[in-house]
Amino acid sequence: MDVRAQIVMVFNLDKCIGCHTCSISCKNIWTDRKGAEYMWWNNVETKPGVGYPRHWENQERFKGGWVVDGKSLKLKAMGKGPTLLNMFFQPNLPKIEEYYEPFDFDYGNLAGAKAGDDQPTARAFSQISGKPIEEIQGGPNWDDDLSGSQIYAAQDPNLQEKQVIDSYASMFMQYLPRICNHCLNPACAASCPSRAIYKRGEDGIVLVDQEVCKGWRFCTSACPYKKVYFNWDSGKAEKCIFCYPRVEGGQCNACAHSCVGRIRYVGVLLYDADGVEGAALKGDAELVQAHRNLILDPRDPAVRAAAKKNGISERWLDAAEKSPVYTLVKEFGLALPLHPEFRTVPMAYYIPSLSPVLSTWGDTHKLLEHGMIPALETLRVPVGYLASILSGGNREVIEEALKKLIALRVFMRSANLKKESDSAALAEAGLDAAAAKRLYRLFTLASYDERNVIPPQQREEQDPERRKQQGGFGILKKTGRGR
């Protein structure tokens, strides 16, 4: 058992209001410079939709992530031979149009234009070429709130039941915030010929060494989530750094700190690095359970002893015990990985969304026949759609999580109205009253320190050689690309 520590983020999709405050705070801090105009390390997408960059989920087009090759894994994009042949040309890269050509407006013309008969205007111009753009064709959230549009929603590869967007009565929409997943088996690191991308041993954050990066852009192709960007000015790869300067001081990420809906939880997970490759080799329907099996109980004496042997401090072990992430991912099984079938073993998890609760009674509510709180089989967001995004197509995993969320709503509504609660509904979902109250507090009343349990780094306690060794494991050890 090779115990490692990973800093992890969980997103509650039921609470995201799509305000993009997280994206703006990230943009202002990390990518407000030349060459990074189109980089959105944190972005919020409207689902169903094509996402950002457009169609990033279509790995037949972009060849990202890993595929199972017999009893081992291989990069979907290319092996060592094709990597050498394509060193100066990347056939699977998103084009700038699939992001958007970064633009600004010539505001100086409004004040500096010569006197004339016409009102001066601020024309759009490309921040890359400097040339005028006659018609803007895209932006970072171009399809924001257009979930009913046949142009965007119908092209979502997860939407198997196309008829649900054909009528107003069956349309649905949710927001999907995304950052780099800081995966346990990162395809970006394995694909880099320069070995510029590495995974930190002390907290699992995946970073790009700007001094080593040669700008080959294999990492952009290999990342199935398209969260590695190319700085066209510096010629270097850049990506979300999980706000490590903040995290090292025990503060949460800028996106989580600024989140209006308080949908984000940040904490520590302990996992068995020896099992990462085996977990990624599982069939699509088994991947979620394989993810959970990797996560270790921080209260287990054997786990704590192995963790200390690997240099994990007592402070980090205590944080792992109090981690809201462990509660949501492992203990209650509510938070699920984003597209586990890409086999990067992502370390960002999502609590699936529910249909809205009816606020009033009336004849205009079509869902009234199903009660104030809709039943699982009548939810507006199709279970198959959520399964395609969060469980590799495993509907049972999604249904288990949704049953717990629905039972929690029913239980707390009865409690708030001082009615007799239905303990049978909780029991059927695998919960009891104490568990329901814990989850209710975590979802609604939890303070900053309860939602974000981040131990500050004690780098003086870390063995430099051990930190370096801990960066590579699983498939990265075999390829020699771990740091």
Short mmCIF file of C-alpha atoms in Angstrom, two decimals:
data_model
loop_
_atom_site.label_atom_id
_atom_site.label_comp_id
_atom_site.label_asym_id
_atom_site.label_seq_id
_atom_site.Cartn_x
_atom_site.Cartn_y
_atom_site.Cartn_z
CA MET A 1 0.00 0.00 0.00
CA ASP A 2 1.57 3.24 -1.23
CA VAL A 3 -0.39 5.99 0.53
CA ARG A 4 -0.40 9.47 -1.02
CA ALA A 5 -2.26 12.67 -0.28
CA GLN A 6 -4.29 14.56 -2.88
CA ILE A 7 -5.96 17.95 -2.59
CA VAL A 8 -9.41 17.61 -4.17
CA MET A 9 -12.39 19.78 -5.12
CA VAL A 10 -16.07 18.74 -5.12
CA PHE A 11 -18.78 20.67 -6.99
CA ASN A 12 -22.46 20.55 -6.03
CA LEU A 13 -24.24 20.94 -9.38
CA ASP A 14 -27.55 21.44 -7.61
CA LYS A 15 -26.39 24.82 -6.31
CA CYS A 16 -24.45 26.34 -9.23
CA ILE A 17 -26.28 29.44 -10.53
CA GLY A 18 -23.99 30.05 -13.50
CA CYS A 19 -22.86 33.50 -12.38
CA HIS A 20 -19.23 32.98 -13.57
CA THR A 21 -17.84 34.74 -10.50
CA CYS A 22 -15.39 31.85 -10.12
CA SER A 23 -14.17 32.26 -13.69
CA ILE A 24 -13.66 36.00 -13.34
CA SER A 25 -11.74 35.71 -10.07
CA CYS A 26 -9.46 33.08 -11.61
CA LYS A 27 -8.99 35.16 -14.76
CA ASN A 28 -8.08 38.30 -12.83
CA ILE A 29 -5.47 36.51 -10.74
CA TRP A 30 -3.78 34.07 -13.11
CA THR A 31 -4.35 34.79 -16.82
CA ASP A 32 -4.56 38.56 -17.19
CA ARG A 33 -1.60 38.91 -19.57
CA LYS A 34 -0.63 38.73 -23.23
CA GLY A 35 -0.99 35.33 -24.81
CA ALA A 36 -3.44 34.11 -22.18
CA GLU A 37 -6.49 36.07 -23.26
CA TYR A 38 -8.42 32.98 -24.32
CA MET A 39 -7.35 30.87 -21.31
CA TRP A 40 -10.13 30.10 -18.86
CA TRP A 41 -8.58 27.79 -16.30
CA ASN A 42 -11.96 27.86 -14.60
CA ASN A 43 -15.04 28.06 -16.79
CA VAL A 44 -18.75 27.36 -16.38
CA GLU A 45 -20.56 25.61 -19.21
CA THR A 46 -24.27 25.31 -19.91
CA LYS A 47 -25.39 21.73 -20.30
CA PRO A 48 -26.59 20.28 -22.56
CA GLY A 49 -24.21 22.07 -24.88
CA VAL A 50 -20.91 21.80 -26.74
CA GLY A 51 -18.73 23.24 -23.95
CA TYR A 52 -15.44 25.11 -24.09
CA PRO A 53 -13.49 24.56 -26.25
CA ARG A 54 -16.32 23.44 -28.48
CA HIS A 55 -16.88 19.68 -28.56
CA TRP A 56 -14.11 18.97 -26.04
CA GLU A 57 -15.91 15.77 -24.99
CA ASN A 58 -15.60 14.24 -28.47
CA GLN A 59 -12.45 12.13 -28.14
CA GLU A 60 -12.95 10.64 -31.58
CA ARG A 61 -12.10 14.13 -32.79
CA PHE A 62 -9.47 15.17 -30.23
CA LYS A 63 -7.96 11.79 -29.21
CA GLY A 64 -7.55 12.70 -25.54
CA GLY A 65 -7.11 10.46 -22.51
CA TRP A 66 -6.22 6.77 -22.31
CA VAL A 67 -7.58 3.58 -23.87
CA VAL A 68 -7.24 -0.01 -22.69
CA ASP A 69 -4.81 -2.01 -24.83
CA GLY A 70 -5.01 -5.60 -23.64
CA LYS A 71 -3.83 -5.56 -20.03
CA SER A 72 -2.28 -2.10 -20.16
CA LEU A 73 -3.12 1.49 -20.96
CA LYS A 74 -1.95 3.58 -23.86
CA LEU A 75 -2.52 7.17 -24.85
CA LYS A 76 -5.42 7.51 -27.25
CA ALA A 77 -3.62 10.16 -29.29
CA MET A 78 -0.31 8.53 -30.20
CA GLY A 79 2.59 6.42 -28.95
CA LYS A 80 6.32 7.13 -29.01
CA GLY A 81 6.71 6.62 -32.78
CA PRO A 82 3.84 8.90 -33.86
CA THR A 83 4.93 11.41 -31.23
CA LEU A 84 8.31 11.71 -32.94
CA LEU A 85 6.74 11.94 -36.40
CA ASN A 86 4.32 14.66 -35.27
CA MET A 87 6.82 16.65 -33.23
CA PHE A 88 6.22 19.77 -35.31
CA PHE A 89 2.59 19.20 -36.20
CA GLN A 90 -0.32 18.32 -33.94
CA PRO A 91 -3.23 16.83 -35.91
CA ASN A 92 -5.61 16.62 -32.92
CA LEU A 93 -5.35 20.15 -31.51
CA PRO A 94 -8.44 22.32 -31.11
CA LYS A 95 -8.34 25.26 -33.48
CA ILE A 96 -8.54 28.81 -32.19
CA GLU A 97 -12.10 28.94 -33.54
CA GLU A 98 -13.06 26.13 -31.17
CA TYR A 99 -11.98 28.36 -28.30
CA TYR A 100 -12.54 31.83 -29.77
CA GLU A 101 -10.20 34.36 -31.28
CA PRO A 102 -9.49 36.70 -28.34
CA PHE A 103 -10.71 40.17 -29.11
CA ASP A 104 -10.93 43.63 -27.65
CA PHE A 105 -12.55 46.88 -28.72
CA ASP A 106 -10.90 50.02 -30.01
CA TYR A 107 -12.16 52.23 -27.22
CA GLY A 108 -9.46 54.79 -27.96
CA ASN A 109 -11.23 55.65 -31.20
CA LEU A 110 -14.24 56.91 -29.24
CA ALA A 111 -12.18 59.71 -27.72
CA GLY A 112 -9.45 60.12 -30.33
CA ALA A 113 -11.35 59.99 -33.63
CA LYS A 114 -11.17 63.05 -35.85
CA ALA A 115 -14.18 65.31 -36.09
CA GLY A 116 -16.69 64.10 -38.64
CA ASP A 117 -20.35 63.65 -39.49
CA ASP A 118 -20.59 60.10 -38.11
CA GLN A 119 -20.52 58.90 -34.52
CA PRO A 120 -17.18 57.15 -33.87
CA THR A 121 -17.41 53.50 -32.88
CA ALA A 122 -15.24 51.04 -30.97
CA ARG A 123 -14.65 48.27 -33.50
CA ALA A 124 -13.65 44.79 -32.40
CA PHE A 125 -10.12 43.69 -33.25
CA SER A 126 -8.14 40.48 -32.79
CA GLN A 127 -5.72 40.49 -29.87
CA ILE A 128 -3.55 38.02 -31.77
CA SER A 129 -3.23 39.65 -35.20
CA GLY A 130 -4.43 43.16 -34.35
CA LYS A 131 -6.73 43.10 -37.39
CA PRO A 132 -10.39 44.19 -37.21
CA ILE A 133 -13.00 41.48 -36.67
CA GLU A 134 -16.09 42.22 -38.70
CA GLU A 135 -18.33 39.77 -36.85
CA ILE A 136 -17.55 38.07 -33.55
CA GLN A 137 -18.22 34.35 -33.92
CA GLY A 138 -17.59 33.01 -30.43
CA GLY A 139 -16.63 33.61 -26.83
CA PRO A 140 -15.81 31.68 -23.65
CA ASN A 141 -19.48 31.25 -22.76
CA TRP A 142 -20.98 31.76 -26.19
CA ASP A 143 -23.78 29.25 -25.65
CA ASP A 144 -24.50 30.37 -22.09
CA ASP A 145 -28.13 29.62 -21.10
CA LEU A 146 -28.92 28.32 -24.62
CA SER A 147 -29.62 24.79 -23.48
CA GLY A 148 -32.79 24.56 -25.53
CA SER A 149 -31.06 25.63 -28.73
CA GLN A 150 -30.85 23.00 -31.43
CA ILE A 151 -27.56 24.57 -32.49
CA TYR A 152 -25.79 23.83 -29.20
CA ALA A 153 -27.80 21.39 -27.07
CA ALA A 154 -28.46 18.94 -29.88
CA GLN A 155 -24.71 18.60 -30.45
CA ASP A 156 -24.01 17.49 -26.88
CA PRO A 157 -22.58 13.94 -27.21
CA ASN A 158 -24.01 12.98 -23.80
CA LEU A 159 -27.59 13.67 -24.88
CA GLN A 160 -28.81 10.26 -25.97
CA GLU A 161 -32.50 11.17 -25.78
CA LYS A 162 -32.69 13.99 -28.32
CA GLN A 163 -36.46 14.31 -27.93
CA VAL A 164 -36.07 15.90 -24.48
CA ILE A 165 -35.03 19.18 -26.09
CA ASP A 166 -37.71 19.11 -28.77
CA SER A 167 -40.41 20.62 -26.59
CA TYR A 168 -40.49 23.27 -23.92
CA ALA A 169 -42.11 20.90 -21.42
CA SER A 170 -39.16 18.49 -21.46
CA MET A 171 -36.24 20.91 -21.84
CA PHE A 172 -33.72 21.02 -19.01
CA MET A 173 -30.57 22.92 -18.21
CA GLN A 174 -27.76 22.80 -15.69
CA TYR A 175 -24.37 24.41 -15.25
CA LEU A 176 -21.07 22.53 -15.27
CA PRO A 177 -18.11 24.40 -13.73
CA ARG A 178 -14.74 22.96 -14.74
CA ILE A 179 -11.13 23.28 -13.65
CA CYS A 180 -8.11 21.05 -14.27
CA ASN A 181 -8.85 17.74 -12.55
CA HIS A 182 -5.24 17.22 -11.36
CA CYS A 183 -5.65 13.57 -12.27
CA LEU A 184 -3.93 10.63 -10.64
CA ASN A 185 -3.03 9.29 -14.09
CA PRO A 186 -2.59 12.53 -16.07
CA ALA A 187 -2.40 12.01 -19.81
CA CYS A 188 -0.86 15.46 -20.23
CA ALA A 189 2.19 14.47 -18.14
CA ALA A 190 2.61 11.13 -19.91
CA SER A 191 2.46 12.74 -23.36
CA CYS A 192 5.05 15.48 -22.75
CA PRO A 193 8.34 14.71 -24.59
CA SER A 194 10.12 17.37 -22.52
CA ARG A 195 8.86 16.02 -19.17
CA ALA A 196 7.79 19.56 -18.34
CA ILE A 197 4.51 18.51 -16.73
CA TYR A 198 4.74 16.84 -13.34
CA LYS A 199 2.53 15.88 -10.42
CA ARG A 200 3.65 17.15 -7.04
CA GLY A 201 4.20 14.43 -4.49
CA GLU A 202 3.09 16.45 -1.47
CA ASP A 203 -0.41 17.40 -2.66
CA GLY A 204 -0.97 15.90 -6.11
CA ILE A 205 -1.24 19.23 -7.94
CA VAL A 206 -0.22 18.93 -11.63
CA LEU A 207 2.01 21.77 -12.85
CA VAL A 208 3.94 22.83 -15.95
CA ASP A 209 7.63 23.72 -15.52
CA GLN A 210 7.87 26.85 -17.65
CA GLU A 211 11.67 26.56 -17.84
CA VAL A 212 11.46 23.04 -19.31
CA CYS A 213 8.41 23.41 -21.58
CA LYS A 214 9.30 23.52 -25.29
CA GLY A 215 5.77 24.22 -26.53
CA TRP A 216 5.27 20.90 -28.35
CA ARG A 217 1.57 20.96 -27.35
CA PHE A 218 1.22 17.19 -26.99
CA CYS A 219 -0.23 17.92 -23.55
CA THR A 220 -3.08 19.91 -25.07
CA SER A 221 -3.95 17.01 -27.36
CA ALA A 222 -3.61 14.36 -24.66
CA CYS A 223 -5.72 16.12 -22.01
CA PRO A 224 -9.28 14.88 -22.67
CA TYR A 225 -10.73 17.80 -20.70
CA LYS A 226 -8.79 20.34 -22.78
CA LYS A 227 -7.57 22.17 -19.70
CA VAL A 228 -4.00 22.72 -20.95
CA TYR A 229 -3.60 25.86 -23.04
CA PHE A 230 -0.86 27.17 -25.33
CA ASN A 231 0.35 30.70 -24.73
CA TRP A 232 0.76 32.03 -28.24
CA ASP A 233 3.02 34.86 -27.01
CA SER A 234 5.48 32.92 -24.81
CA GLY A 235 5.26 29.61 -26.67
CA LYS A 236 4.66 27.71 -23.42
CA ALA A 237 1.90 25.46 -22.12
CA GLU A 238 -0.16 26.78 -19.20
CA LYS A 239 -2.91 25.31 -17.04
CA CYS A 240 -4.83 25.59 -13.78
CA ILE A 241 -2.38 25.44 -10.86
CA PHE A 242 -5.06 24.79 -8.22
CA CYS A 243 -4.02 28.13 -6.70
CA TYR A 244 -1.08 26.38 -5.05
CA PRO A 245 0.37 29.60 -3.57
CA ARG A 246 -2.90 29.99 -1.68
CA VAL A 247 -3.29 26.30 -0.87
CA GLU A 248 0.23 26.13 0.57
CA GLY A 249 -0.83 28.74 3.10
CA GLY A 250 -4.02 26.88 4.00
CA GLN A 251 -6.32 29.14 1.97
CA CYS A 252 -8.81 27.77 -0.54
CA ASN A 253 -8.68 28.40 -4.27
CA ALA A 254 -9.77 31.75 -5.66
CA CYS A 255 -12.67 30.11 -7.51
CA ALA A 256 -13.93 28.37 -4.36
CA HIS A 257 -13.38 31.44 -2.19
CA SER A 258 -15.43 33.67 -4.51
CA CYS A 259 -18.20 31.16 -5.27
CA VAL A 260 -21.54 32.86 -4.71
CA GLY A 261 -23.53 29.63 -4.43
CA ARG A 262 -20.97 27.99 -2.11
CA ILE A 263 -21.06 24.93 -4.34
CA ARG A 264 -17.38 24.01 -3.88
CA TYR A 265 -15.70 21.92 -1.22
CA VAL A 266 -11.93 21.55 -0.92
CA GLY A 267 -10.19 18.91 1.14
CA VAL A 268 -7.65 16.11 1.34
CA LEU A 269 -8.06 12.52 0.17
CA LEU A 270 -5.66 9.69 0.92
CA TYR A 271 -5.33 7.09 -1.83
CA ASP A 272 -3.34 3.99 -2.70
CA ALA A 273 -0.99 4.87 -5.57
CA ASP A 274 -0.33 1.17 -6.24
CA GLY A 275 -3.92 0.75 -7.39
CA VAL A 276 -4.17 3.67 -9.83
CA GLU A 277 -3.36 1.79 -13.01
CA GLY A 278 -5.56 -1.14 -12.03
CA ALA A 279 -8.47 1.22 -11.39
CA ALA A 280 -8.03 2.86 -14.80
CA LEU A 281 -8.09 -0.56 -16.50
CA LYS A 282 -11.61 -1.37 -15.30
CA GLY A 283 -14.58 -1.43 -17.63
CA ASP A 284 -16.55 1.80 -18.05
CA ALA A 285 -19.37 0.74 -15.72
CA GLU A 286 -16.89 -0.24 -12.98
CA LEU A 287 -14.79 2.91 -12.99
CA VAL A 288 -16.67 4.86 -10.31
CA GLN A 289 -16.38 2.02 -7.81
CA ALA A 290 -12.73 1.61 -8.76
CA HIS A 291 -12.20 5.31 -7.99
CA ARG A 292 -13.81 4.86 -4.59
CA ASN A 293 -11.73 1.78 -3.83
CA LEU A 294 -8.57 3.83 -4.32
CA ILE A 295 -9.58 6.23 -1.54
CA LEU A 296 -8.40 5.17 1.90
CA ASP A 297 -9.91 5.70 5.33
CA PRO A 298 -7.79 8.31 7.16
CA ARG A 299 -8.93 6.85 10.51
CA ASP A 300 -7.48 3.42 9.75
CA PRO A 301 -4.30 2.93 11.84
CA ALA A 302 -2.62 0.95 9.04
CA VAL A 303 -3.34 3.71 6.54
CA ARG A 304 -2.00 6.38 8.88
CA ALA A 305 1.17 4.40 9.52
CA ALA A 306 1.79 3.91 5.80
CA ALA A 307 1.04 7.59 5.17
CA LYS A 308 3.58 8.71 7.79
CA LYS A 309 6.14 6.37 6.24
CA ASN A 310 5.61 8.25 2.97
CA GLY A 311 6.22 11.59 4.66
CA ILE A 312 2.61 12.72 5.07
CA SER A 313 2.48 14.90 8.18
CA GLU A 314 0.12 14.58 11.13
CA ARG A 315 -1.46 17.87 10.14
CA TRP A 316 -2.42 16.48 6.72
CA LEU A 317 -3.75 13.29 8.25
CA ASP A 318 -5.94 15.29 10.62
CA ALA A 319 -7.19 17.35 7.67
CA ALA A 320 -8.02 14.14 5.81
CA GLU A 321 -10.15 13.01 8.77
CA LYS A 322 -12.14 16.26 8.71
CA SER A 323 -12.27 16.47 4.92
CA PRO A 324 -15.72 17.30 3.47
CA VAL A 325 -14.46 15.74 0.25
CA TYR A 326 -14.03 12.34 1.92
CA THR A 327 -17.54 12.62 3.33
CA LEU A 328 -19.09 13.35 -0.08
CA VAL A 329 -16.96 11.11 -2.30
CA LYS A 330 -16.26 8.03 -0.22
CA GLU A 331 -18.48 7.95 2.85
CA PHE A 332 -21.82 8.76 1.18
CA GLY A 333 -20.92 8.20 -2.49
CA LEU A 334 -22.65 11.38 -3.63
CA ALA A 335 -19.81 13.02 -5.59
CA LEU A 336 -18.77 11.40 -8.87
CA PRO A 337 -15.80 11.85 -11.25
CA LEU A 338 -16.18 13.77 -14.51
CA HIS A 339 -15.98 11.40 -17.49
CA PRO A 340 -14.12 8.58 -15.74
CA GLU A 341 -14.07 6.68 -19.04
CA PHE A 342 -11.18 8.94 -20.13
CA ARG A 343 -9.17 6.91 -17.57
CA THR A 344 -7.08 9.76 -16.23
CA VAL A 345 -8.57 9.09 -12.76
CA PRO A 346 -9.69 12.74 -12.26
CA MET A 347 -9.57 14.31 -8.82
CA ALA A 348 -12.49 16.72 -9.23
CA TYR A 349 -15.89 15.31 -8.29
CA TYR A 350 -19.48 16.38 -8.95
CA ILE A 351 -22.72 15.91 -7.02
CA PRO A 352 -25.43 15.32 -9.68
CA SER A 353 -28.23 17.84 -10.01
CA LEU A 354 -31.89 17.34 -9.12
CA SER A 355 -35.04 18.84 -10.58
CA PRO A 356 -36.33 22.01 -8.90
CA VAL A 357 -38.69 21.74 -5.94
CA LEU A 358 -42.07 23.35 -6.60
CA SER A 359 -42.37 26.60 -4.69
CA THR A 360 -46.15 26.96 -4.94
CA TRP A 361 -49.18 24.81 -5.62
CA GLY A 362 -51.23 25.51 -8.69
CA ASP A 363 -52.75 24.14 -11.86
CA THR A 364 -49.93 25.51 -14.00
CA HIS A 365 -47.38 23.05 -12.60
CA LYS A 366 -47.22 20.02 -14.87
CA LEU A 367 -45.10 18.12 -12.33
CA LEU A 368 -47.74 18.58 -9.65
CA GLU A 369 -48.94 15.03 -10.13
CA HIS A 370 -45.58 13.80 -8.85
CA GLY A 371 -45.76 15.79 -5.65
CA MET A 372 -43.87 18.76 -4.29
CA ILE A 373 -40.57 16.88 -4.67
CA PRO A 374 -40.37 14.89 -7.93
CA ALA A 375 -39.64 11.18 -7.72
CA LEU A 376 -36.49 9.69 -9.26
CA GLU A 377 -38.26 8.37 -12.37
CA THR A 378 -39.83 11.78 -13.08
CA LEU A 379 -36.72 13.98 -12.77
CA ARG A 380 -36.39 16.53 -15.54
CA VAL A 381 -32.68 15.86 -16.07
CA PRO A 382 -32.48 12.35 -17.61
CA VAL A 383 -30.56 9.81 -15.54
CA GLY A 384 -28.89 8.55 -18.71
CA TYR A 385 -27.55 12.02 -19.41
CA LEU A 386 -26.01 12.34 -15.95
CA ALA A 387 -24.60 8.82 -16.26
CA SER A 388 -22.91 9.69 -19.53
CA ILE A 389 -21.14 12.64 -17.86
CA LEU A 390 -20.39 11.36 -14.37
CA SER A 391 -20.28 7.57 -14.26
CA GLY A 392 -19.09 6.13 -17.56
CA GLY A 393 -22.70 5.26 -18.42
CA ASN A 394 -23.47 3.44 -15.15
CA ARG A 395 -27.06 4.45 -14.36
CA GLU A 396 -27.16 2.56 -11.05
CA VAL A 397 -24.44 4.75 -9.53
CA ILE A 398 -26.34 7.90 -10.53
CA GLU A 399 -29.64 6.52 -9.21
CA GLU A 400 -28.06 5.68 -5.84
CA ALA A 401 -26.78 9.24 -5.45
CA LEU A 402 -30.09 10.78 -6.57
CA LYS A 403 -32.09 8.60 -4.18
CA LYS A 404 -30.04 9.89 -1.26
CA LEU A 405 -30.48 13.50 -2.38
CA ILE A 406 -34.25 13.07 -2.81
CA ALA A 407 -34.59 11.31 0.56
CA LEU A 408 -32.64 14.14 2.18
CA ARG A 409 -35.05 16.71 0.70
CA VAL A 410 -38.09 14.78 1.86
CA PHE A 411 -36.67 14.30 5.36
CA MET A 412 -35.67 17.93 5.85
CA ARG A 413 -38.97 19.24 4.47
CA SER A 414 -40.83 17.15 7.03
CA ALA A 415 -38.52 18.36 9.79
CA ASN A 416 -38.91 22.02 8.82
CA LEU A 417 -42.69 21.70 8.68
CA LYS A 418 -42.65 19.81 11.98
CA LYS A 419 -44.26 16.80 10.39
CA GLU A 420 -43.48 13.18 11.12
CA SER A 421 -40.48 12.16 9.01
CA ASP A 422 -40.48 9.06 6.85
CA SER A 423 -37.49 7.08 8.14
CA ALA A 424 -38.22 4.31 5.64
CA ALA A 425 -37.33 6.62 2.72
CA LEU A 426 -33.99 7.41 4.34
CA ALA A 427 -33.28 3.77 5.07
CA GLU A 428 -34.11 2.79 1.50
CA ALA A 429 -31.56 5.33 0.29
CA GLY A 430 -28.93 4.06 2.71
CA LEU A 431 -29.15 6.96 5.16
CA ASP A 432 -30.36 7.55 8.70
CA ALA A 433 -31.46 10.70 10.52
CA ALA A 434 -27.97 11.50 11.80
CA ALA A 435 -26.45 11.14 8.34
CA ALA A 436 -29.20 13.29 6.82
CA LYS A 437 -28.54 16.07 9.31
CA ARG A 438 -24.81 15.92 8.60
CA LEU A 439 -25.39 16.25 4.86
CA TYR A 440 -27.98 18.99 5.34
CA ARG A 441 -25.49 21.04 7.35
CA LEU A 442 -22.72 20.47 4.81
CA PHE A 443 -24.97 21.52 1.92
CA THR A 444 -26.58 24.54 3.58
CA LEU A 445 -25.17 25.83 6.86
CA ALA A 446 -21.51 24.81 6.73
CA SER A 447 -19.01 27.57 7.45
CA TYR A 448 -15.97 28.38 5.35
CA ASP A 449 -13.76 26.18 7.53
CA GLU A 450 -16.16 23.26 7.23
CA ARG A 451 -16.34 23.49 3.45
CA ASN A 452 -12.60 24.03 3.00
CA VAL A 453 -10.27 21.93 5.14
CA ILE A 454 -6.80 22.66 3.75
CA PRO A 455 -3.68 22.05 5.85
CA PRO A 456 -0.85 24.51 5.18
CA GLN A 457 2.29 23.03 3.67
CA GLN A 458 5.12 22.29 6.07
CA ARG A 459 7.82 22.10 3.45
CA GLU A 460 10.57 22.03 6.06
CA GLU A 461 9.16 18.67 7.16
CA GLN A 462 9.28 17.24 3.63
CA ASP A 463 12.20 15.14 2.38
CA PRO A 464 13.18 16.70 -1.00
CA GLU A 465 14.18 13.33 -2.46
CA ARG A 466 10.91 11.77 -1.33
CA ARG A 467 8.92 14.66 -2.87
CA LYS A 468 10.67 14.10 -6.16
CA GLN A 469 10.11 10.34 -6.08
CA GLN A 470 6.45 10.67 -5.23
CA GLY A 471 5.66 12.50 -8.46
CA GLY A 472 5.64 9.40 -10.66
CA PHE A 473 3.55 6.26 -10.34
CA GLY A 474 1.38 3.86 -12.27
CA ILE A 475 1.61 4.33 -16.01
CA LEU A 476 3.96 7.31 -15.56
CA LYS A 477 6.55 5.10 -13.84
CA LYS A 478 6.47 2.70 -16.78
CA THR A 479 6.91 5.43 -19.37
CA GLY A 480 9.59 7.18 -17.34
CA ARG A 481 7.66 10.43 -17.51
CA GLY A 482 6.85 10.90 -13.84
CA ARG A 483 8.92 13.43 -11.93
#
